[in-house]
mmCIF file of C-alpha atoms and ligand atoms in Angstrom:
data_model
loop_
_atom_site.group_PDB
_atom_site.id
_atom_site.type_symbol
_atom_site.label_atom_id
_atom_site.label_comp_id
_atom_site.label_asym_id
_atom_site.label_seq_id
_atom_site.Cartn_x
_atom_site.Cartn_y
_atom_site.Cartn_z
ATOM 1 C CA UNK A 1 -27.810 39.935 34.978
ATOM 2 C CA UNK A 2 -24.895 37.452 34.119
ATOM 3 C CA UNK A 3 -21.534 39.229 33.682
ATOM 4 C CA UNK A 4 -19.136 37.811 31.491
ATOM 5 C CA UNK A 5 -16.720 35.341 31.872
ATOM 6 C CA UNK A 6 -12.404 36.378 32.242
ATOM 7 C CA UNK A 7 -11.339 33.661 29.446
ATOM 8 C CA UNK A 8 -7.977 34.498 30.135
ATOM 9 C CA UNK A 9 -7.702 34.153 33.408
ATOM 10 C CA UNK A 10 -10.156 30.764 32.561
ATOM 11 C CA UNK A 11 -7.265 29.734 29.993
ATOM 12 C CA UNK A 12 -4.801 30.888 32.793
ATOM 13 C CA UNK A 13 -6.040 28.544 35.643
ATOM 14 C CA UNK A 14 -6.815 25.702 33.505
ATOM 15 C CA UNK A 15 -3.289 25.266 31.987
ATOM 16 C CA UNK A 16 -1.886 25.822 35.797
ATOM 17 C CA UNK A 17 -4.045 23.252 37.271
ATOM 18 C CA UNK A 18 -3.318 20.795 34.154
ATOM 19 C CA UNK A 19 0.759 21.390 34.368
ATOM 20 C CA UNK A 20 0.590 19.618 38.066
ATOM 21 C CA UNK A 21 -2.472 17.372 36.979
ATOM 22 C CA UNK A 22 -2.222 16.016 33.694
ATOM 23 C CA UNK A 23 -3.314 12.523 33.435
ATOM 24 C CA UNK A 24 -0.056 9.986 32.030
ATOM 25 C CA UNK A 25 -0.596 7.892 28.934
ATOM 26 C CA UNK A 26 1.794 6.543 26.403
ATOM 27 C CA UNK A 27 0.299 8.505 23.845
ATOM 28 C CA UNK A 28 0.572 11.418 25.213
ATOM 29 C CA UNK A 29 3.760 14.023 26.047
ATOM 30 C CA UNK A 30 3.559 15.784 29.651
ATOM 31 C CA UNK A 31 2.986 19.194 29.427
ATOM 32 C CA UNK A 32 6.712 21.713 30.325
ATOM 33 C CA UNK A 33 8.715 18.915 28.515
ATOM 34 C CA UNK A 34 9.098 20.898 25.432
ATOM 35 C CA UNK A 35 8.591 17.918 23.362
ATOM 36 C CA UNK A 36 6.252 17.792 20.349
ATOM 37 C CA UNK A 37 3.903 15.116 20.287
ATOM 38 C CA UNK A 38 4.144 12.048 17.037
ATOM 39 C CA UNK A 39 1.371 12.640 14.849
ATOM 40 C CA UNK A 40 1.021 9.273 14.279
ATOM 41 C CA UNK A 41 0.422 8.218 17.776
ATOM 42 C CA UNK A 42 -1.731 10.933 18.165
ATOM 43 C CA UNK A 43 -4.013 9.768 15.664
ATOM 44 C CA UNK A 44 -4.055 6.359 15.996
ATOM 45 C CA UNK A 45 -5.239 6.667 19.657
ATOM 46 C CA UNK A 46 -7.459 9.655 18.854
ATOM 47 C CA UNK A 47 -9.100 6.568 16.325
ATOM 48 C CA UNK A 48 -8.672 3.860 19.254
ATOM 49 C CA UNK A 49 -10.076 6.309 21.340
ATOM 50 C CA UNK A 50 -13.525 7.163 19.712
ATOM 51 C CA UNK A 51 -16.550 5.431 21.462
ATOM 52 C CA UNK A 52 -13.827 3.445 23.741
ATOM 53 C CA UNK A 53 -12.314 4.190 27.250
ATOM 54 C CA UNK A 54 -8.708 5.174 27.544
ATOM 55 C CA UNK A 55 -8.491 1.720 30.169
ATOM 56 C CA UNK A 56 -9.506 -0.490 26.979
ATOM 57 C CA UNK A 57 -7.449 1.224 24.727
ATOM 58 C CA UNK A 58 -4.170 1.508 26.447
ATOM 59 C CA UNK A 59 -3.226 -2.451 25.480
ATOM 60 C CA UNK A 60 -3.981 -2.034 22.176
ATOM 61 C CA UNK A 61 -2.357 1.188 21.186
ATOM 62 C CA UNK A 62 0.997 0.289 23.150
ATOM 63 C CA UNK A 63 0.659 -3.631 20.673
ATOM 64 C CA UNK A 64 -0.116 -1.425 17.776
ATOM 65 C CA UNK A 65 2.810 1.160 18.303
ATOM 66 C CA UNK A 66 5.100 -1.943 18.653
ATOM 67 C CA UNK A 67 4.388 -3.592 15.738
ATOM 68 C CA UNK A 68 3.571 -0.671 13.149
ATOM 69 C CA UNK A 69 5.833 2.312 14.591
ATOM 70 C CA UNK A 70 4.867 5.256 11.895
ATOM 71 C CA UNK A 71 2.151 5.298 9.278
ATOM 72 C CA UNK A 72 4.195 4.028 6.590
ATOM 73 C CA UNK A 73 4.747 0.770 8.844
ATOM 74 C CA UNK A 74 1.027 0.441 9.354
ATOM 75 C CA UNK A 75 0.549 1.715 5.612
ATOM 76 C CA UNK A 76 2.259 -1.734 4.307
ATOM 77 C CA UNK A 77 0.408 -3.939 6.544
ATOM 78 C CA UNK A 78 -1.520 -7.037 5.994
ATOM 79 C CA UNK A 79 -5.199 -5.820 5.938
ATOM 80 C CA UNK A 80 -5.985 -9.457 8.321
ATOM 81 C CA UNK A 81 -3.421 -8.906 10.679
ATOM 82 C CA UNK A 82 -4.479 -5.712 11.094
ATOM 83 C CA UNK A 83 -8.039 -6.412 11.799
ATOM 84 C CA UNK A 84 -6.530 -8.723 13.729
ATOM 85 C CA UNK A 85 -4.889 -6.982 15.872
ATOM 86 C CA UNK A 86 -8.161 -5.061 16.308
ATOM 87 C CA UNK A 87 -10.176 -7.555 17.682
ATOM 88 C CA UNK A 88 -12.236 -6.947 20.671
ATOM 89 C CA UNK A 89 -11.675 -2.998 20.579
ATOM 90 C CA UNK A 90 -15.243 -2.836 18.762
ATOM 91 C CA UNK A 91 -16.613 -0.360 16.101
ATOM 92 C CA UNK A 92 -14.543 -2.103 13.334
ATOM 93 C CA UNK A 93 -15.309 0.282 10.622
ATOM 94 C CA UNK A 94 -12.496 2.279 12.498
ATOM 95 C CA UNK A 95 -10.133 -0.191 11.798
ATOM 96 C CA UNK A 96 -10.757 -0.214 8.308
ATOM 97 C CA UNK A 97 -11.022 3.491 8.604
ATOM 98 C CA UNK A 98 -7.056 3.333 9.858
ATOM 99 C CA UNK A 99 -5.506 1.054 6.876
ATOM 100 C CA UNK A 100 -7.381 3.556 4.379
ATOM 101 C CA UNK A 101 -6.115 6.605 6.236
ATOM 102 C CA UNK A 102 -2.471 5.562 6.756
ATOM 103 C CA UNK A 103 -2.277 4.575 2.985
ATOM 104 C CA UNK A 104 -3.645 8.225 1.656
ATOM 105 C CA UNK A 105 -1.140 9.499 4.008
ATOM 106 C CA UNK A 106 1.765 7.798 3.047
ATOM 107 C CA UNK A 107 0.640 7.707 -0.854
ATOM 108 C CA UNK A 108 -0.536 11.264 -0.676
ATOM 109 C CA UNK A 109 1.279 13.135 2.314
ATOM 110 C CA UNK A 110 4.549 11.699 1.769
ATOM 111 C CA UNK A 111 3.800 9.914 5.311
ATOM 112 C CA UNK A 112 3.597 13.365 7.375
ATOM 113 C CA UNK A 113 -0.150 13.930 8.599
ATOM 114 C CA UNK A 114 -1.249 17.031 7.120
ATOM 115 C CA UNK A 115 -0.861 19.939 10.558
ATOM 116 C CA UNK A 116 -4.156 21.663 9.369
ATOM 117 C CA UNK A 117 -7.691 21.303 10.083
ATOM 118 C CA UNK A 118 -9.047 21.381 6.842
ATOM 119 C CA UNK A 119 -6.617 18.823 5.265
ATOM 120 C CA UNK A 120 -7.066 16.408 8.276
ATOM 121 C CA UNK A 121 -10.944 16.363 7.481
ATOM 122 C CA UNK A 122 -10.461 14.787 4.222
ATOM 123 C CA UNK A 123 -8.537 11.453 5.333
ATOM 124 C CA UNK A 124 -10.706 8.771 5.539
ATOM 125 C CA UNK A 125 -11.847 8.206 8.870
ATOM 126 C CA UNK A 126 -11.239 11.529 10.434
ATOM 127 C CA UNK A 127 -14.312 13.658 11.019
ATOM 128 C CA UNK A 128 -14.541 16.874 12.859
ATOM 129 C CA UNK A 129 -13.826 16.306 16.509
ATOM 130 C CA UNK A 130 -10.890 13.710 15.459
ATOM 131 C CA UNK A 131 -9.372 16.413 12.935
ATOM 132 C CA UNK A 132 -9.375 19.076 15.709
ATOM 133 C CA UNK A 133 -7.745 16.643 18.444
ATOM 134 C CA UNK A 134 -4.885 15.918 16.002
ATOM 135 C CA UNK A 135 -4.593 19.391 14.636
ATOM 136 C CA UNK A 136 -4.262 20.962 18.465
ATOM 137 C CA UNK A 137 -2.573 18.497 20.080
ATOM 138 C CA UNK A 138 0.065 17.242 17.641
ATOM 139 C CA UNK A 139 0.639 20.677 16.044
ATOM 140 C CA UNK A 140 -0.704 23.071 18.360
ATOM 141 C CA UNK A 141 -3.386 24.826 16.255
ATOM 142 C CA UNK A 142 -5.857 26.578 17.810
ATOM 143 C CA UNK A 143 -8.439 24.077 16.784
ATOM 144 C CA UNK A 144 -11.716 23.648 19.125
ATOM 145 C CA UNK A 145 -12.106 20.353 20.126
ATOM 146 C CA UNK A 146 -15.282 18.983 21.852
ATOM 147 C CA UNK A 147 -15.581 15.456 22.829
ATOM 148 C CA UNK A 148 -18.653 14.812 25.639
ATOM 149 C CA UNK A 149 -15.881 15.537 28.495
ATOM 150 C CA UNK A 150 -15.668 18.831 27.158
ATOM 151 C CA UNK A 151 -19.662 19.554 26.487
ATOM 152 C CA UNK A 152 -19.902 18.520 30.078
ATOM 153 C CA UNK A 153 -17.836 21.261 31.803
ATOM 154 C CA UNK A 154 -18.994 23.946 29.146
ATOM 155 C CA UNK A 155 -22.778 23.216 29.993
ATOM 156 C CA UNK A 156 -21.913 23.496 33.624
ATOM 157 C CA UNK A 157 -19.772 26.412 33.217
ATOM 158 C CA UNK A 158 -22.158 28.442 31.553
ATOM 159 C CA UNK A 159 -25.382 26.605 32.829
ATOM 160 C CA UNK A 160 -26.639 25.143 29.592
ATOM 161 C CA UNK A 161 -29.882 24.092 30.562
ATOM 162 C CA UNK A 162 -31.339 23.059 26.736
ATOM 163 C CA UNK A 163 -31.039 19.504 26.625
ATOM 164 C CA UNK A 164 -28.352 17.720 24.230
ATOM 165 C CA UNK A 165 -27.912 17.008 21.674
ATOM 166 C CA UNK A 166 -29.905 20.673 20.624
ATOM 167 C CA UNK A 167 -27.150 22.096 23.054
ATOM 168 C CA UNK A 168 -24.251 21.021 21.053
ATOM 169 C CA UNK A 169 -23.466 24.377 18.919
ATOM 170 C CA UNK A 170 -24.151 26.488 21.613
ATOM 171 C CA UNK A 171 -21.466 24.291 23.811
ATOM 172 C CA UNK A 172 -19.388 24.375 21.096
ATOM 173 C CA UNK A 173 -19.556 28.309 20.697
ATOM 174 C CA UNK A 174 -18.943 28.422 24.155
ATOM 175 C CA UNK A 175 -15.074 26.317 24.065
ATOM 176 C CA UNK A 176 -14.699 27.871 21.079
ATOM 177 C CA UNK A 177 -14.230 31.198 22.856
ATOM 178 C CA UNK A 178 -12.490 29.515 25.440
ATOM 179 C CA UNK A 179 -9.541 28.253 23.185
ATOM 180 C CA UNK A 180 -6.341 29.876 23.109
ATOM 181 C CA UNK A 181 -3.502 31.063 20.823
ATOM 182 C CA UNK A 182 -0.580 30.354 23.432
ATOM 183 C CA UNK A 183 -0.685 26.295 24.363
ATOM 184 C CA UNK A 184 -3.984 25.478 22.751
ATOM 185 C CA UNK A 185 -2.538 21.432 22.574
ATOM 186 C CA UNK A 186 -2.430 21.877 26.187
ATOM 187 C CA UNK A 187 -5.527 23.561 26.478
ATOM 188 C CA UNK A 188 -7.430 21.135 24.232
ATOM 189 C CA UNK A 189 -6.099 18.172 26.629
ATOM 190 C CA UNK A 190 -6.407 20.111 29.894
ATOM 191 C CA UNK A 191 -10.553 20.410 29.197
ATOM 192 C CA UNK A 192 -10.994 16.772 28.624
ATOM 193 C CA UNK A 193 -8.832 15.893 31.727
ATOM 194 C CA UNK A 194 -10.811 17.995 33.443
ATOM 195 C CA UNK A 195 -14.140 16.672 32.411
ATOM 196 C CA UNK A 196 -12.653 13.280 33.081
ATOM 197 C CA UNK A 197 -11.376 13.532 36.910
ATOM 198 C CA UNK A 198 -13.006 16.397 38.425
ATOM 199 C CA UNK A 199 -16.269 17.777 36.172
ATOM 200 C CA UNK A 200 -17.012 14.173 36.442
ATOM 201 C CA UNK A 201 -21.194 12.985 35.168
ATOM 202 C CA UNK A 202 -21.730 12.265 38.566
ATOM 203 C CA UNK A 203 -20.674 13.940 42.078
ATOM 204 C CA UNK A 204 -18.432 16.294 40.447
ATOM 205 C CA UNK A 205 -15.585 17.403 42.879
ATOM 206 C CA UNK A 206 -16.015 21.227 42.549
ATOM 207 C CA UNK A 207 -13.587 22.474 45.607
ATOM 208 C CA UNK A 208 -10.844 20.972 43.395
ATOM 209 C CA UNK A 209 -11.808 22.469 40.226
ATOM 210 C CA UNK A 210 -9.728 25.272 38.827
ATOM 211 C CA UNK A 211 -13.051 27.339 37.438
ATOM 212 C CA UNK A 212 -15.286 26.540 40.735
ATOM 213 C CA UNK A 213 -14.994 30.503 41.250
ATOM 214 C CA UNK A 214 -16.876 31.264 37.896
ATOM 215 C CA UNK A 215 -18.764 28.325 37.401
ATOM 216 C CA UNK A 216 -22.527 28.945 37.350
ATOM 217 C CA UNK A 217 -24.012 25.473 37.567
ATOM 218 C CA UNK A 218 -22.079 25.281 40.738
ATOM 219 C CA UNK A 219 -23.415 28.380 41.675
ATOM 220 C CA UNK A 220 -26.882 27.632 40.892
ATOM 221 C CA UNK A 221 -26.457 24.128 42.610
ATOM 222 C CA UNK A 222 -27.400 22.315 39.508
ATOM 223 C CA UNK A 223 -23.790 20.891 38.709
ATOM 224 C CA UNK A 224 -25.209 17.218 38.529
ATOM 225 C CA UNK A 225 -27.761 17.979 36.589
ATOM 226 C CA UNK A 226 -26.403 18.756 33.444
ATOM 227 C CA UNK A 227 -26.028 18.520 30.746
ATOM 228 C CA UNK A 228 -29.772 17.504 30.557
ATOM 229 C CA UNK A 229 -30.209 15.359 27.428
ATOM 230 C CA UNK A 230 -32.944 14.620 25.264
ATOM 231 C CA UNK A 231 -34.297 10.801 26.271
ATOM 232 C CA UNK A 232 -32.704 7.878 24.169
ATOM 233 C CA UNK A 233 -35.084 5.682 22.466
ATOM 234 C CA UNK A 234 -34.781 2.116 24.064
ATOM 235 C CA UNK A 235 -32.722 0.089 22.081
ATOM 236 C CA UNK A 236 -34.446 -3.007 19.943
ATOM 237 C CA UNK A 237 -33.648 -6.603 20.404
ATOM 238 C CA UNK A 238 -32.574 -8.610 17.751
ATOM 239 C CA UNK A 239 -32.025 -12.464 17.460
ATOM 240 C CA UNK A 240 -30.157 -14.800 15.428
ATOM 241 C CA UNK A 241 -27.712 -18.009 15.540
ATOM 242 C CA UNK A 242 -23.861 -18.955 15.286
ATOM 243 C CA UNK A 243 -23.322 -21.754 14.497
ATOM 244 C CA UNK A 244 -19.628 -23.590 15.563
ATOM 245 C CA UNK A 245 -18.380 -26.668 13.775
ATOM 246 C CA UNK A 246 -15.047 -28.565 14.629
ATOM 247 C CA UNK A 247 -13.866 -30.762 12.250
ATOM 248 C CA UNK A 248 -12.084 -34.178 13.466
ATOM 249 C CA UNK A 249 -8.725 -32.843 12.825
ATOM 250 C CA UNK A 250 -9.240 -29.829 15.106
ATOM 251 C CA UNK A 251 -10.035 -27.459 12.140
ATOM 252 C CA UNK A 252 -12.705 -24.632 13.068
ATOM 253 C CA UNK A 253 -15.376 -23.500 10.468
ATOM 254 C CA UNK A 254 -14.926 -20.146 9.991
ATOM 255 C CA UNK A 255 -16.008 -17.065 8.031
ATOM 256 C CA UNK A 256 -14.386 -13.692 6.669
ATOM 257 C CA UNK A 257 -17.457 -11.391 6.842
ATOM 258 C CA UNK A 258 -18.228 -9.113 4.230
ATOM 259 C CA UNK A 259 -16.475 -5.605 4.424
ATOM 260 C CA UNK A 260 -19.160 -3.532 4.872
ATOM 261 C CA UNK A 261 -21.211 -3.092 7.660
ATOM 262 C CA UNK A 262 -21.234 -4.163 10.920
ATOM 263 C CA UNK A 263 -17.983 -6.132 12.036
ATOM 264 C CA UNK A 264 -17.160 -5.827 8.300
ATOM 265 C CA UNK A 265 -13.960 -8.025 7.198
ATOM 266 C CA UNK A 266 -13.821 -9.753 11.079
ATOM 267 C CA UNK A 267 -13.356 -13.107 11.032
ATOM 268 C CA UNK A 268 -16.588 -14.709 12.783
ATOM 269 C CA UNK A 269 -18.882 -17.938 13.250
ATOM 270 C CA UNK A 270 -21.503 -18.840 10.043
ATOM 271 C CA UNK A 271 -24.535 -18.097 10.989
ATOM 272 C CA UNK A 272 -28.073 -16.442 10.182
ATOM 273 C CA UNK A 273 -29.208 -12.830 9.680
ATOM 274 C CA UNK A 274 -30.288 -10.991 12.918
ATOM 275 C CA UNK A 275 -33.284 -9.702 13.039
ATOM 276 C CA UNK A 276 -36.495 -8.259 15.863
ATOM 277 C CA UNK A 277 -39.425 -10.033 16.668
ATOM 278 C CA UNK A 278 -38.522 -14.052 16.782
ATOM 279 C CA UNK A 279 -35.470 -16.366 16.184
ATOM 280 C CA UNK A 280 -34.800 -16.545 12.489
ATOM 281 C CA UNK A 281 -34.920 -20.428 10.927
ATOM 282 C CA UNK A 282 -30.928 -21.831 11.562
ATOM 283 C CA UNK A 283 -29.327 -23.085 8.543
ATOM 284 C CA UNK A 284 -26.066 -25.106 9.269
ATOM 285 C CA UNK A 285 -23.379 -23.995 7.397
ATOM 286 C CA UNK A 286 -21.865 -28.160 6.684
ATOM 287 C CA UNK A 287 -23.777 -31.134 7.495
ATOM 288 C CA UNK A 288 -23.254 -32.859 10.832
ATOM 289 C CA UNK A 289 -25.111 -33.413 14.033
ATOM 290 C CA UNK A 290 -25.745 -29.729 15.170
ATOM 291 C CA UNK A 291 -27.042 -29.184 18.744
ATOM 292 C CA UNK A 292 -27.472 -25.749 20.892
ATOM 293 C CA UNK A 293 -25.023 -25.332 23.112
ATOM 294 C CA UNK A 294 -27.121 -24.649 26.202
ATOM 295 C CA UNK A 295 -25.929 -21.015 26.641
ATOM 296 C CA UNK A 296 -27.066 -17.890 24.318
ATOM 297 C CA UNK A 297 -25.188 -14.863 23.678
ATOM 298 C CA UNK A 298 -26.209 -11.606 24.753
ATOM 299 C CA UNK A 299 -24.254 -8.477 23.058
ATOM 300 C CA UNK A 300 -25.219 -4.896 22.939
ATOM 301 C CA UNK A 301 -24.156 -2.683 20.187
ATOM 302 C CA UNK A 302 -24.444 0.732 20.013
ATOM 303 C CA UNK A 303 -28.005 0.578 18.293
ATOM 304 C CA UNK A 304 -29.497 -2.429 19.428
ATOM 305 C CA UNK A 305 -29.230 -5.028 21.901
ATOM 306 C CA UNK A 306 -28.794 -9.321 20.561
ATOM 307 C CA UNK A 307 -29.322 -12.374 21.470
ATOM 308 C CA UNK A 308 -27.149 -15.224 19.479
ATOM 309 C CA UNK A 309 -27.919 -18.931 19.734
ATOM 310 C CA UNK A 310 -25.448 -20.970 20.066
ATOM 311 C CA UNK A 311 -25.054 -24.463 18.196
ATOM 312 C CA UNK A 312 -22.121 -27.041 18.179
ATOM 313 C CA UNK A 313 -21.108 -29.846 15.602
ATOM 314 C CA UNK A 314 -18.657 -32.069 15.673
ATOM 315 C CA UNK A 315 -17.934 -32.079 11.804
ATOM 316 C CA UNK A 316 -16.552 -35.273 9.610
ATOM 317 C CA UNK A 317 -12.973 -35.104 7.836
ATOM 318 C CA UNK A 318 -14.367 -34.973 4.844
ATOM 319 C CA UNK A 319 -16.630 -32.116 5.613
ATOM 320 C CA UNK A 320 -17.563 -29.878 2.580
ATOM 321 C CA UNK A 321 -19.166 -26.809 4.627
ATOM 322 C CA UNK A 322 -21.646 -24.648 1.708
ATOM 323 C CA UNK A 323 -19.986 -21.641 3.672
ATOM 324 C CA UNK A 324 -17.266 -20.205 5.289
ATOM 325 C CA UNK A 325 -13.773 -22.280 5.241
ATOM 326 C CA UNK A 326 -12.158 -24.243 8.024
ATOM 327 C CA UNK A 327 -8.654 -22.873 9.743
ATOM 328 C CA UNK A 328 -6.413 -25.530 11.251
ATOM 329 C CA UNK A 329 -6.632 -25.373 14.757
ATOM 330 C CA UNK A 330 -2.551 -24.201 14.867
ATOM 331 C CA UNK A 331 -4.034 -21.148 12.755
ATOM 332 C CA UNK A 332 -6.470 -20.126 14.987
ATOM 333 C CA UNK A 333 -6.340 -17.331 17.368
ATOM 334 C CA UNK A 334 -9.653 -16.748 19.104
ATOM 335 C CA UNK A 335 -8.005 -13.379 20.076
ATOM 336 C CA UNK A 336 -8.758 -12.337 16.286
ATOM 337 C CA UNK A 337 -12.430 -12.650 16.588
ATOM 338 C CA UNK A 338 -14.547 -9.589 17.950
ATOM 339 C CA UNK A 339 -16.235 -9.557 21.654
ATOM 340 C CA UNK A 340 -19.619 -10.695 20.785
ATOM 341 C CA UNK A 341 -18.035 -14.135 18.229
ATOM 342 C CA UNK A 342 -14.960 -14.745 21.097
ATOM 343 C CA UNK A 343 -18.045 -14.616 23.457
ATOM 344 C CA UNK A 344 -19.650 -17.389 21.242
ATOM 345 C CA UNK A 345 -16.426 -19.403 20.958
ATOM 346 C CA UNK A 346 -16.335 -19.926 25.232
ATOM 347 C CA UNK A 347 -19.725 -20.812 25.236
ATOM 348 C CA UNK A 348 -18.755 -23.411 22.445
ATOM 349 C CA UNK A 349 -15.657 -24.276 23.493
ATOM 350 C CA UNK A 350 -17.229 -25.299 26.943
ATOM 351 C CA UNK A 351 -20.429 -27.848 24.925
ATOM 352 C CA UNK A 352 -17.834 -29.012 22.988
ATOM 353 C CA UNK A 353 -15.239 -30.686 26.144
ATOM 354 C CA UNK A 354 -18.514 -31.838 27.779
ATOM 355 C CA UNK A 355 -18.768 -34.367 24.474
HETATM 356 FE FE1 SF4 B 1 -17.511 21.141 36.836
HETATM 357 FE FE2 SF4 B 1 -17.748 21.790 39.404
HETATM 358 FE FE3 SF4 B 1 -15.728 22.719 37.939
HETATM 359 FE FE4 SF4 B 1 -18.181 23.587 37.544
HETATM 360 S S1 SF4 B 1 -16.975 23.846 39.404
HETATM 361 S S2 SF4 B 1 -16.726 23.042 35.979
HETATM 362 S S3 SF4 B 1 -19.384 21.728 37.892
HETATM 363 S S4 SF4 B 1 -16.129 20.580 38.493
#
């Protein structure tokens, strides 16, 4: 028979082990310094943060706290500088996501962040795991936040054997009960540093852990093993081409993509559809002497994997491209351009000098 867990004394060791432990990052305030942490930073990495590794985003939330420092900052931006400035941190819906949110909030919210749950959920961009993070962390509610970290310890805790992502209320009900009145910021932040150093996916190191008294899967010897998850399907290939004209004064033929979907409103290369099965037909963008570059792209997205082809033009002054619109080489950043078109641009850039 399983007796049941002390969630104080659970609460108890967790926030003692996270006041010596707690991981350092500019969004964040250490725990005992009895400062309150800015809303606004808390969100906008909480956003940065989503799908992306705190490594990756580090660079990019320290640029974007210089240059927009509060939501009304960010609210008045340049909807191009901001994307921008958002290049090669993937998932752009998020960025568009950010300009929408900061302008309800400083339209709508005076420029304060709502401190509740419920009003959180409604900005744009903010589901439930993001409302909860902001709603503990910058104003200490009591709010149960569950990223994968956090599923992670809870299976093994309790030893959650049903695979994810069936698992995920019962994991849920599980922190849930675990969250406290007294620190639950802390508490919130503690459980994902945990999952993140010590309940780590592999060789978790258990005679450091604060709950390896009470923790079953330990107990059981099944740590590793879980959470068990539910097999992905394998991710599809698709195919297309970019296609990367320079014109004679240095110019590069560009595009704005459309908003929606993916890499909506990114700058980016012309080129074709992508699609499974074979290479769509390439359709130059401007006349010229097109020719592949030699080298392919290979991306992987979150739902499918791609392979881009690569062709290069030299293009004439008086190009008049039925797409797209050339920037003057002074204008150009490739820094603005997301992973998988920067990625196209070196490959470019190289069949290009060899000319
Ligand atoms: Fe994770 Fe080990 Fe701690 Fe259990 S004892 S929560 S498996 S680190």
């Amino acid at each position: 028979m399983r007796y049941p867990m002390d969630e104080a004394a659970l609460q108890a060791r967790l926030l003692e082990w996270y006041d010596v432990n707690a991981r350092s990052f500019p969004w964040r305030v250490p725990p005992g310094s009895g400062r309150r942490a800015d809303p606004y930073a808390v969100w906008l990495s909480e956003i940065m943060l989503q799908q992306t590794t705190t490594a990756a985003v580090r660079p990019y939330f320290e640029a974007f706290m210089a240059r927009w420092q509060d939501v009304n900052a960010l609210a008045a931006a340049d909807d191009g500088e901001v994307m921008a400035a958002w290049a090669g941190l993937g998932y752009y819906a998020r960025a568009r996501n950010l300009l929408k949110c900061a302008r309800v909030v400083a339209q709508e919210h005076g420029g304060r962040f709502p401190d509740q749950y419920d009003a959180l959920l409604k900005l744009p961009g903010i589901g439930p795991y993001t409302a909860a993070a902001i709603a503990a962390i910058a104003f200490d509610r009591p709010a149960v936040v569950v990223d994968g970290n956090v599923e992670r310890v809870m299976a093994r805790l309790h030893c959650v054997e049903d695979p994810l992502p069936d698992a995920k209320p019962l994991l849920k009900a599980h922190a849930a009960r675990l969250t406290p009145r007294k620190r639950p910021g802390d508490h919130a932040q503690a459980l994902m540093d945990l999952g993140a150093t010590i309940c780590a996916v592999k060789s978790p190191t258990c005679p450091l852990c604060p709950w390896q008294a009470d923790c079953r899967a330990r107990t059981a010897g099944m740590a590793e093993a879980l959470p068990r998850r539910v097999a992905k399907a394998v991710k599809p290939l698709r195919l297309g081409h970019v296609h990367i004209g320079q014109r004679a004064d240095g110019a590069w033929l560009l595009e704005r993509r459309p908003p929606r979907g993916l890499l909506g409103g990114m700058l980016g290369w012309p080129g074709s559809e992508w699609q499974e099965g074979e290479f769509p037909d390439a359709q130059p963008p401007a006349k010229g002497r097109w020719r592949c570059a030699g080298a392919e792209v290979r991306h992987t997205f979150t739902h499918f994997h791609l392979r881009l082809m690569v062709h290069v033009a030299r293009l004439p002054a008086d190009s008049a491209p039925a797409r797209g619109f050339f920037l003057p080489a002074a204008d150009f950043r490739p820094s603005d351009l997301p992973s998988v078109m920067r990625k196209a641009f070196n490959i470019a850039r190289k069949a290009l000098a060899a000319d």
